[in-house]
mmCIF file of C-alpha atoms in Angstrom:
data_model
loop_
_atom_site.group_PDB
_atom_site.id
_atom_site.type_symbol
_atom_site.label_atom_id
_atom_site.label_comp_id
_atom_site.label_asym_id
_atom_site.label_seq_id
_atom_site.Cartn_x
_atom_site.Cartn_y
_atom_site.Cartn_z
ATOM 1 C CA MET F 1 -22.159 59.993 -79.229
ATOM 2 C CA GLU F 2 -23.869 57.220 -77.513
ATOM 3 C CA VAL F 3 -22.044 55.122 -74.781
ATOM 4 C CA ARG F 4 -22.328 51.624 -75.131
ATOM 5 C CA VAL F 5 -23.350 49.630 -72.082
ATOM 6 C CA LYS F 6 -21.163 46.432 -71.337
ATOM 7 C CA GLY F 7 -23.165 43.676 -71.228
ATOM 8 C CA ASN F 8 -26.129 43.532 -69.195
ATOM 9 C CA SER F 9 -24.398 45.196 -66.298
ATOM 10 C CA CYS F 10 -25.615 48.744 -67.044
ATOM 11 C CA ASN F 11 -22.234 50.250 -66.986
ATOM 12 C CA ALA F 12 -20.918 52.578 -69.595
ATOM 13 C CA GLY F 13 -17.403 51.863 -68.713
ATOM 14 C CA SER F 14 -15.163 50.377 -66.281
ATOM 15 C CA MET F 15 -12.120 51.432 -63.978
ATOM 16 C CA GLU F 16 -8.990 49.503 -64.918
ATOM 17 C CA ASP F 17 -5.352 50.421 -64.616
ATOM 18 C CA VAL F 18 -4.537 50.187 -68.530
ATOM 19 C CA ASP F 19 -1.316 52.104 -68.320
ATOM 20 C CA GLY F 20 0.288 50.030 -65.400
ATOM 21 C CA ASP F 21 0.947 53.284 -63.352
ATOM 22 C CA GLY F 22 -1.097 51.876 -60.236
ATOM 23 C CA ASP F 23 -3.836 54.305 -60.560
ATOM 24 C CA LEU F 24 -7.518 53.495 -62.024
ATOM 25 C CA ASP F 25 -8.244 54.579 -65.359
ATOM 26 C CA LEU F 26 -11.835 55.162 -66.828
ATOM 27 C CA VAL F 27 -12.286 52.852 -69.725
ATOM 28 C CA GLY F 28 -15.215 53.929 -71.887
ATOM 29 C CA HIS F 29 -17.068 52.296 -74.374
ATOM 30 C CA PHE F 30 -18.698 54.543 -77.147
ATOM 31 C CA VAL F 31 -20.431 53.874 -80.304
ATOM 32 C CA ASP F 32 -18.415 56.173 -82.968
ATOM 33 C CA GLU F 33 -20.474 57.574 -85.798
ATOM 34 C CA GLY F 34 -17.524 58.884 -87.398
ATOM 35 C CA THR F 35 -16.181 61.022 -84.888
ATOM 36 C CA PHE F 36 -12.756 59.649 -84.095
ATOM 37 C CA VAL F 37 -9.909 58.010 -86.369
ATOM 38 C CA ILE F 38 -7.389 56.102 -85.165
ATOM 39 C CA GLU F 39 -4.792 58.507 -85.160
ATOM 40 C CA ASP F 40 -6.843 60.593 -82.701
ATOM 41 C CA SER F 41 -4.933 61.170 -79.376
ATOM 42 C CA THR F 42 -7.327 63.664 -77.270
ATOM 43 C CA ALA F 43 -10.943 63.491 -76.677
ATOM 44 C CA THR F 44 -13.195 65.864 -74.882
ATOM 45 C CA LEU F 45 -16.153 64.246 -72.828
ATOM 46 C CA ALA F 46 -19.311 66.122 -71.611
ATOM 47 C CA ALA F 47 -21.855 64.672 -69.501
ATOM 48 C CA PHE F 48 -24.313 65.300 -66.668
ATOM 49 C CA THR F 49 -24.319 63.860 -63.310
ATOM 50 C CA TYR F 50 -27.493 62.083 -61.831
ATOM 51 C CA GLU F 51 -28.215 65.821 -60.219
ATOM 52 C CA GLY F 52 -28.004 67.423 -63.591
ATOM 53 C CA VAL F 53 -24.503 68.923 -63.258
ATOM 54 C CA LYS F 54 -22.892 69.396 -66.430
ATOM 55 C CA VAL F 55 -19.220 68.048 -66.242
ATOM 56 C CA PHE F 56 -16.602 67.914 -68.850
ATOM 57 C CA GLY F 57 -12.958 66.982 -69.154
ATOM 58 C CA THR F 58 -10.306 66.432 -71.836
ATOM 59 C CA ASP F 59 -7.413 63.926 -71.793
ATOM 60 C CA THR F 60 -5.456 61.458 -73.974
ATOM 61 C CA VAL F 61 -7.046 58.478 -75.550
ATOM 62 C CA ARG F 62 -6.241 55.458 -77.395
ATOM 63 C CA ILE F 63 -8.959 54.597 -80.142
ATOM 64 C CA VAL F 64 -9.197 51.027 -81.043
ATOM 65 C CA PRO F 65 -11.177 49.333 -83.639
ATOM 66 C CA GLY F 66 -14.222 47.858 -82.378
ATOM 67 C CA ASN F 67 -15.387 44.097 -83.129
#
């Protein structure tokens, strides 16, 4: 799955308090190729740091339709 870069910023996501709890949440924008459906509530992200270390995590997600 490809990460969608936001505008001309070269950022693939942003930090926002989307749930109102005072903590910053990572908001990622992805180009979905049929992997997710609106009813999905969890997702796992696997990525590599700039140093080449593989990182991953699973958390709750909210799937919203794109433009």
